[in-house]
Amino acid sequence: MKPIEEIFPLPDTPKKIVITTHQKPDADAMGSSLGLKHFLALQGHEVTVISPTNWAGWVNWMPGTEEVINYEKEKSLAEAKLDAADWLFCLDFNIFHRTKTMTEKLKTVTCTRILIDHHQEPDTASFDYGISDTSKSSTCEMVYDFIMASGKGELINETIGECLYAGVVGDTGSFRFPSAKADVHSMVAHLKKKGLIHSPVHEQLFDNFFENRLRFIGWVLLHRMEVLYEYNTVVIAIPKSDLLKYEIKTGDTEGLVNFPQTISGIKLVALVIDRDEERKWSFRSKGDFDCNTFARKYFEGGGHFSASGGRSSDSLEKTVEHFKKVIKENQHLLQ
Ligand code: 5GP
Ligand code: MN
């Protein structure tokens, strides 16, 4: 993978560009994809965003979401776009299998492949150009850096600002994580000067759910949360019956893993949800517990130091049992 700067200057003849991201795109994945799309489209390129799967309803407000192709729903259209592309940007993931059913197709793509991502252990052999930087708060911050480095920062407008801001808010926990460094705040100041109105973005991301989601959270915190004080750990296991009872949709469980972090002294929160095909884990830590290593070692996953995810093919009970066993083994890391 060559350094991303080597693709500059950006071409002034129109190119066919596809941008894709990880399955079930969150605010950073969709915000970086759409922010980059709007920037490239302003220069006359034909830009298509393809999501490997569907996404949460709270992403739909983002300008351009209505034109995003869902690979699982419109496979032949998406594959035709991928076959015709001159450039493929891969944002907010760094290994093809994070796109689930799109993985095999991505392996066949022959155009120039460009990576912009902030996760650990990139599969650099799969990309021609790129940047992988785990110190960055978000892929949205990296797309901003890319735009500025291209020398066309004057093209940043309110639309691009809204998309990029949403991802930064999402991935920094509204600017509370250590990753929200001075550069992040400088970037937001610049976006504000370019027309960003930030309050509606927060409302769209956090105050836009149905009643059932809040009642679901109440139920889960009351009945499914276990506090393991001896390990400064909280584990929440959500059975499928809860998802059905409260009619929980994609994205409704986002943020749930953060609630137990409000308990003083808690260093690790683990949430597991019984999805149809697997048991999906989310891990969040404070201090020096490395969630990425933990998820890689025990739950076939990965991510960042303070936030990671994983999976298991075991039953919900079995995977929680396994979690408690490995937490006991690792308790010295949680004191
Ligand atoms: P979440 O808990 O919000 O699903 O994921 C937290 C972070 O871990 C995100 O940055 C996400 O991309 C990453 N992540 C989640 N699940 C997996 C996984 O199975 N494998 C890897 N490599 N990263 C994951
Ligand atoms: Mn991200």
Short mmCIF file of C-alpha atoms and ligand atoms in Angstrom, two decimals:
data_model
loop_
_atom_site.label_atom_id
_atom_site.label_comp_id
_atom_site.label_asym_id
_atom_site.label_seq_id
_atom_site.Cartn_x
_atom_site.Cartn_y
_atom_site.Cartn_z
CA MET A 1 0.00 0.00 0.00
CA LYS A 2 1.56 3.30 -1.11
CA PRO A 3 1.05 6.50 0.93
CA ILE A 4 -2.24 8.19 0.13
CA GLU A 5 -0.49 11.45 -0.85
CA GLU A 6 0.76 9.69 -3.97
CA ILE A 7 -2.71 9.83 -5.54
CA PHE A 8 -2.57 13.65 -5.53
CA PRO A 9 -3.25 15.78 -7.48
CA LEU A 10 -6.86 14.65 -7.72
CA PRO A 11 -7.82 14.16 -11.38
CA ASP A 12 -9.71 16.96 -13.12
CA THR A 13 -11.23 14.65 -15.75
CA PRO A 14 -14.37 12.89 -14.47
CA LYS A 15 -13.81 9.46 -12.91
CA LYS A 16 -16.20 6.75 -11.82
CA ILE A 17 -15.70 6.38 -8.09
CA VAL A 18 -17.23 3.92 -5.62
CA ILE A 19 -17.01 4.47 -1.88
CA THR A 20 -17.76 1.64 0.50
CA THR A 21 -17.59 1.00 4.22
CA HIS A 22 -18.20 -1.69 6.85
CA GLN A 23 -21.44 -3.61 7.28
CA LYS A 24 -24.19 -1.90 9.32
CA PRO A 25 -22.52 1.51 8.85
CA ASP A 26 -22.58 3.81 11.87
CA ALA A 27 -22.28 7.60 11.93
CA ASP A 28 -18.54 7.53 11.21
CA ALA A 29 -18.81 5.00 8.39
CA MET A 30 -21.73 6.72 6.67
CA GLY A 31 -20.57 10.26 7.51
CA SER A 32 -17.09 9.71 6.06
CA SER A 33 -18.49 8.00 2.96
CA LEU A 34 -21.02 10.74 2.25
CA GLY A 35 -18.66 13.59 3.20
CA LEU A 36 -16.11 12.26 0.70
CA LYS A 37 -18.82 11.64 -1.89
CA HIS A 38 -20.04 15.24 -1.76
CA PHE A 39 -16.46 16.53 -1.97
CA LEU A 40 -15.60 14.39 -5.02
CA ALA A 41 -18.94 15.05 -6.73
CA LEU A 42 -18.26 18.81 -6.54
CA GLN A 43 -15.28 18.13 -8.82
CA GLY A 44 -17.44 16.47 -11.48
CA HIS A 45 -16.81 12.82 -10.60
CA GLU A 46 -19.56 10.20 -10.73
CA VAL A 47 -19.60 8.94 -7.15
CA THR A 48 -21.60 6.02 -5.75
CA VAL A 49 -21.70 4.98 -2.11
CA ILE A 50 -22.36 1.28 -1.52
CA SER A 51 -23.19 -0.05 1.94
CA PRO A 52 -22.66 -3.81 2.38
CA THR A 53 -25.92 -4.03 4.39
CA ASN A 54 -28.76 -1.90 5.68
CA TRP A 55 -28.15 0.76 8.31
CA ALA A 56 -29.81 2.36 11.33
CA GLY A 57 -32.73 4.72 10.76
CA TRP A 58 -30.93 7.51 12.64
CA VAL A 59 -28.42 7.73 9.79
CA ASN A 60 -31.09 8.56 7.19
CA TRP A 61 -31.04 12.34 7.78
CA MET A 62 -27.53 12.59 6.36
CA PRO A 63 -27.54 14.38 3.02
CA GLY A 64 -27.14 11.77 0.26
CA THR A 65 -28.25 8.68 2.23
CA GLU A 66 -31.23 8.25 -0.09
CA GLU A 67 -28.83 7.46 -2.95
CA VAL A 68 -26.72 4.93 -1.05
CA ILE A 69 -26.97 1.44 -2.56
CA ASN A 70 -27.58 -1.42 -0.11
CA TYR A 71 -25.50 -4.29 -1.55
CA GLU A 72 -27.74 -6.98 -0.04
CA LYS A 73 -30.83 -5.43 -1.62
CA GLU A 74 -29.44 -4.27 -4.98
CA LYS A 75 -26.61 -6.69 -5.62
CA SER A 76 -26.48 -6.53 -9.43
CA LEU A 77 -26.58 -2.72 -9.50
CA ALA A 78 -23.87 -2.54 -6.84
CA GLU A 79 -21.70 -5.09 -8.67
CA ALA A 80 -22.08 -3.22 -11.97
CA LYS A 81 -20.90 -0.03 -10.23
CA LEU A 82 -17.93 -1.89 -8.72
CA ASP A 83 -17.03 -3.42 -12.13
CA ALA A 84 -17.16 -0.02 -13.86
CA ALA A 85 -15.26 1.93 -11.18
CA ASP A 86 -11.90 3.63 -11.78
CA TRP A 87 -11.37 4.11 -8.05
CA LEU A 88 -12.65 2.31 -4.98
CA PHE A 89 -12.40 4.05 -1.60
CA CYS A 90 -12.68 1.80 1.47
CA LEU A 91 -13.55 3.84 4.55
CA ASP A 92 -13.73 2.96 8.26
CA PHE A 93 -12.70 -0.69 7.81
CA ASN A 94 -9.41 -2.23 6.77
CA ILE A 95 -10.04 -5.83 5.86
CA PHE A 96 -12.56 -6.97 3.26
CA HIS A 97 -14.34 -9.47 5.50
CA ARG A 98 -15.81 -6.55 7.53
CA THR A 99 -18.17 -6.13 4.54
CA LYS A 100 -19.73 -9.57 5.16
CA THR A 101 -21.48 -10.77 1.96
CA MET A 102 -19.63 -8.21 -0.21
CA THR A 103 -16.22 -9.70 0.69
CA GLU A 104 -15.89 -12.06 -2.29
CA LYS A 105 -16.91 -9.35 -4.76
CA LEU A 106 -14.38 -6.87 -3.37
CA LYS A 107 -11.62 -9.45 -3.89
CA THR A 108 -12.37 -9.43 -7.65
CA VAL A 109 -12.29 -5.64 -8.11
CA THR A 110 -9.44 -4.58 -10.43
CA CYS A 111 -9.60 -0.77 -10.14
CA THR A 112 -7.39 1.40 -7.91
CA ARG A 113 -8.25 0.65 -4.26
CA ILE A 114 -7.71 3.34 -1.64
CA LEU A 115 -7.93 2.85 2.13
CA ILE A 116 -8.76 5.52 4.72
CA ASP A 117 -9.19 3.97 8.16
CA HIS A 118 -8.33 4.17 11.86
CA HIS A 119 -8.64 0.55 13.02
CA GLN A 120 -5.78 -1.72 14.03
CA GLU A 121 -4.03 -4.30 11.83
CA PRO A 122 -4.92 -3.19 8.29
CA ASP A 123 -4.73 -5.77 5.49
CA THR A 124 -2.45 -3.49 3.47
CA ALA A 125 -1.99 -6.05 0.67
CA SER A 126 -5.60 -5.43 -0.39
CA PHE A 127 -5.05 -1.72 -1.12
CA ASP A 128 -2.99 0.21 -3.70
CA TYR A 129 -2.89 3.51 -1.78
CA GLY A 130 -4.03 4.46 1.65
CA ILE A 131 -3.66 5.73 5.14
CA SER A 132 -4.18 3.73 8.30
CA ASP A 133 -3.79 5.71 11.52
CA THR A 134 -5.10 4.37 14.82
CA SER A 135 -4.35 7.68 16.55
CA LYS A 136 -7.15 9.38 14.61
CA SER A 137 -10.47 9.96 16.35
CA SER A 138 -12.54 8.87 13.39
CA THR A 139 -12.49 8.18 9.68
CA CYS A 140 -14.37 11.47 9.28
CA GLU A 141 -11.36 13.30 10.71
CA MET A 142 -9.16 11.44 8.21
CA VAL A 143 -11.42 12.37 5.29
CA TYR A 144 -11.17 15.99 6.43
CA ASP A 145 -7.35 15.65 6.47
CA PHE A 146 -7.53 14.08 2.99
CA ILE A 147 -9.62 16.98 1.67
CA MET A 148 -7.24 19.53 3.16
CA ALA A 149 -4.16 17.68 1.86
CA SER A 150 -5.69 17.60 -1.64
CA GLY A 151 -5.40 21.40 -1.73
CA LYS A 152 -9.15 21.76 -2.32
CA GLY A 153 -10.25 22.57 1.21
CA GLU A 154 -12.14 25.59 -0.10
CA LEU A 155 -14.80 23.15 -1.40
CA ILE A 156 -15.90 22.23 2.14
CA ASN A 157 -19.47 23.36 2.62
CA GLU A 158 -22.31 22.90 5.11
CA THR A 159 -23.31 19.51 3.64
CA ILE A 160 -19.81 18.05 3.85
CA GLY A 161 -19.47 19.58 7.33
CA GLU A 162 -22.65 17.90 8.62
CA CYS A 163 -21.57 14.48 7.41
CA LEU A 164 -18.04 14.73 8.82
CA TYR A 165 -19.20 16.27 12.10
CA ALA A 166 -21.67 13.40 12.68
CA GLY A 167 -18.92 10.80 12.46
CA VAL A 168 -16.59 12.69 14.77
CA VAL A 169 -19.38 13.05 17.35
CA GLY A 170 -20.16 9.35 17.04
CA ASP A 171 -16.63 8.03 17.36
CA THR A 172 -15.43 10.42 20.10
CA GLY A 173 -18.49 9.85 22.31
CA SER A 174 -19.41 13.52 21.75
CA PHE A 175 -15.78 14.68 22.23
CA ARG A 176 -15.25 12.87 25.54
CA PHE A 177 -12.75 10.15 24.53
CA PRO A 178 -8.99 10.86 24.62
CA SER A 179 -8.99 10.64 20.80
CA ALA A 180 -10.69 14.09 20.63
CA LYS A 181 -7.37 15.93 20.41
CA ALA A 182 -6.74 19.58 19.53
CA ASP A 183 -6.80 18.81 15.79
CA VAL A 184 -10.35 17.49 16.11
CA HIS A 185 -11.53 20.70 17.75
CA SER A 186 -9.69 22.80 15.14
CA MET A 187 -11.41 20.83 12.41
CA VAL A 188 -14.83 21.44 13.98
CA ALA A 189 -14.05 25.15 14.27
CA HIS A 190 -13.23 25.17 10.55
CA LEU A 191 -16.43 23.27 9.68
CA LYS A 192 -18.42 25.78 11.75
CA LYS A 193 -16.84 28.65 9.80
CA LYS A 194 -17.92 26.86 6.61
CA GLY A 195 -21.57 26.83 7.69
CA LEU A 196 -22.02 23.77 9.92
CA ILE A 197 -24.92 24.13 12.35
CA HIS A 198 -24.09 21.46 14.91
CA SER A 199 -27.10 21.25 17.27
CA PRO A 200 -29.47 19.63 14.76
CA VAL A 201 -26.84 16.96 14.09
CA HIS A 202 -26.88 15.97 17.79
CA GLU A 203 -30.67 15.91 17.76
CA GLN A 204 -30.71 13.67 14.69
CA LEU A 205 -28.21 11.27 16.24
CA PHE A 206 -29.50 11.11 19.81
CA ASP A 207 -33.06 12.44 20.07
CA ASN A 208 -34.73 10.69 17.20
CA PHE A 209 -35.92 7.30 18.46
CA PHE A 210 -39.31 5.75 19.20
CA GLU A 211 -40.64 5.17 22.71
CA ASN A 212 -40.01 1.42 22.47
CA ARG A 213 -36.25 1.92 22.33
CA LEU A 214 -36.17 3.86 25.61
CA ARG A 215 -38.40 1.30 27.33
CA PHE A 216 -36.15 -1.46 25.98
CA ILE A 217 -33.11 0.25 27.52
CA GLY A 218 -34.94 0.53 30.85
CA TRP A 219 -35.84 -3.16 30.74
CA VAL A 220 -32.32 -4.24 29.83
CA LEU A 221 -30.63 -2.14 32.54
CA LEU A 222 -33.05 -3.48 35.13
CA HIS A 223 -33.11 -7.16 34.15
CA ARG A 224 -30.11 -8.00 31.96
CA MET A 225 -27.23 -6.08 33.51
CA GLU A 226 -24.82 -7.82 35.84
CA VAL A 227 -22.20 -5.83 37.76
CA LEU A 228 -19.07 -7.87 38.55
CA TYR A 229 -17.58 -5.52 41.15
CA GLU A 230 -14.61 -7.81 41.87
CA TYR A 231 -13.49 -7.28 38.25
CA ASN A 232 -14.77 -3.68 37.81
CA THR A 233 -16.76 -5.08 34.91
CA VAL A 234 -20.35 -4.97 33.72
CA VAL A 235 -21.82 -7.58 31.42
CA ILE A 236 -25.17 -7.30 29.67
CA ALA A 237 -26.61 -10.25 27.74
CA ILE A 238 -29.67 -9.61 25.61
CA PRO A 239 -31.72 -12.60 24.47
CA LYS A 240 -33.58 -12.59 21.17
CA SER A 241 -36.91 -12.53 23.01
CA ASP A 242 -36.15 -8.99 24.28
CA LEU A 243 -35.44 -7.77 20.74
CA LEU A 244 -38.74 -9.21 19.55
CA LYS A 245 -40.77 -7.97 22.52
CA TYR A 246 -39.60 -4.37 22.04
CA GLU A 247 -39.48 -4.54 18.20
CA ILE A 248 -35.81 -3.56 18.20
CA LYS A 249 -34.40 -2.57 14.79
CA THR A 250 -30.88 -2.08 13.41
CA GLY A 251 -29.25 0.77 15.33
CA ASP A 252 -31.63 0.77 18.31
CA THR A 253 -28.97 -0.90 20.48
CA GLU A 254 -26.26 1.64 19.58
CA GLY A 255 -25.12 3.51 22.68
CA LEU A 256 -26.55 0.98 25.13
CA VAL A 257 -23.04 -0.24 25.97
CA ASN A 258 -22.15 3.25 27.26
CA PHE A 259 -24.76 3.38 30.07
CA PRO A 260 -22.95 1.10 32.56
CA GLN A 261 -19.82 3.24 32.19
CA THR A 262 -21.61 5.82 34.34
CA ILE A 263 -21.11 3.53 37.39
CA SER A 264 -18.11 4.81 39.30
CA GLY A 265 -15.06 2.54 39.07
CA ILE A 266 -16.23 0.44 36.11
CA LYS A 267 -13.35 -0.27 33.73
CA LEU A 268 -14.92 -2.66 31.26
CA VAL A 269 -18.41 -2.98 29.84
CA ALA A 270 -19.31 -5.99 27.72
CA LEU A 271 -22.59 -6.26 25.86
CA VAL A 272 -23.67 -9.33 23.94
CA ILE A 273 -26.74 -9.54 21.75
CA ASP A 274 -28.26 -12.72 20.43
CA ARG A 275 -28.44 -11.97 16.70
CA ASP A 276 -29.83 -14.56 14.32
CA GLU A 277 -26.53 -15.71 12.85
CA GLU A 278 -24.22 -15.14 15.85
CA ARG A 279 -23.82 -13.69 19.32
CA LYS A 280 -22.39 -10.20 18.74
CA TRP A 281 -20.17 -8.67 21.44
CA SER A 282 -19.34 -5.00 22.09
CA PHE A 283 -16.57 -4.03 24.50
CA ARG A 284 -15.83 -0.59 26.00
CA SER A 285 -13.08 0.23 28.46
CA LYS A 286 -11.69 3.09 30.48
CA GLY A 287 -8.04 3.31 31.47
CA ASP A 288 -5.51 0.75 30.30
CA PHE A 289 -7.63 -2.30 29.42
CA ASP A 290 -7.04 -3.06 25.72
CA CYS A 291 -10.40 -4.02 24.19
CA ASN A 292 -8.88 -4.68 20.76
CA THR A 293 -6.47 -7.35 22.03
CA PHE A 294 -9.18 -8.86 24.23
CA ALA A 295 -11.70 -9.12 21.38
CA ARG A 296 -9.08 -10.57 19.02
CA LYS A 297 -7.86 -13.13 21.53
CA TYR A 298 -11.17 -14.42 22.85
CA PHE A 299 -14.03 -13.38 20.54
CA GLU A 300 -12.82 -13.43 16.89
CA GLY A 301 -13.04 -9.64 16.74
CA GLY A 302 -11.07 -6.43 17.05
CA GLY A 303 -11.43 -2.68 16.81
CA HIS A 304 -9.80 0.01 18.93
CA PHE A 305 -8.06 0.14 22.31
CA SER A 306 -11.12 1.46 24.18
CA ALA A 307 -13.90 0.12 21.92
CA SER A 308 -14.05 -3.16 20.11
CA GLY A 309 -16.42 -5.89 18.99
CA GLY A 310 -16.43 -9.60 18.52
CA ARG A 311 -18.61 -12.62 17.91
CA SER A 312 -19.36 -16.14 19.00
CA SER A 313 -21.21 -19.12 17.51
CA ASP A 314 -22.01 -20.43 21.01
CA SER A 315 -25.38 -19.97 22.69
CA LEU A 316 -25.90 -16.75 24.68
CA GLU A 317 -25.45 -18.61 27.98
CA LYS A 318 -22.27 -20.37 26.78
CA THR A 319 -20.61 -17.23 25.44
CA VAL A 320 -21.38 -15.30 28.67
CA GLU A 321 -19.92 -18.21 30.64
CA HIS A 322 -16.78 -18.05 28.48
CA PHE A 323 -16.59 -14.27 29.00
CA LYS A 324 -16.73 -14.65 32.79
CA LYS A 325 -14.02 -17.31 32.67
CA VAL A 326 -11.62 -15.19 30.62
CA ILE A 327 -12.34 -12.08 32.69
CA LYS A 328 -11.37 -14.02 35.79
CA GLU A 329 -8.12 -15.01 34.05
CA ASN A 330 -7.49 -11.37 33.10
CA GLN A 331 -8.60 -9.76 36.36
CA HIS A 332 -5.12 -8.29 37.00
CA LEU A 333 -5.74 -6.00 33.99
CA LEU A 334 -8.94 -4.66 35.55
CA GLN A 335 -7.79 -3.67 39.07
P1 5GP B 1 -19.36 -1.75 18.16
O1 5GP B 1 -19.28 -2.28 19.55
O2 5GP B 1 -19.85 -0.33 18.13
O3 5GP B 1 -20.07 -2.67 17.22
O4 5GP B 1 -17.86 -1.72 17.63
C1 5GP B 1 -16.85 -1.01 18.30
C2 5GP B 1 -15.64 -0.91 17.40
O5 5GP B 1 -15.10 -2.21 17.15
C3 5GP B 1 -15.95 -0.32 16.03
O6 5GP B 1 -14.86 0.48 15.65
C4 5GP B 1 -16.04 -1.52 15.11
O7 5GP B 1 -15.65 -1.21 13.82
C5 5GP B 1 -15.10 -2.52 15.77
N1 5GP B 1 -15.63 -3.89 15.62
C6 5GP B 1 -16.85 -4.33 15.99
N2 5GP B 1 -16.97 -5.66 15.74
C7 5GP B 1 -15.81 -6.05 15.16
C8 5GP B 1 -15.34 -7.30 14.67
O8 5GP B 1 -16.02 -8.33 14.69
N3 5GP B 1 -14.08 -7.31 14.14
C9 5GP B 1 -13.28 -6.18 14.12
N4 5GP B 1 -12.06 -6.27 13.59
N5 5GP B 1 -13.71 -4.99 14.58
C10 5GP B 1 -14.95 -4.92 15.10
MN MN B 2 -14.79 4.84 12.88
#
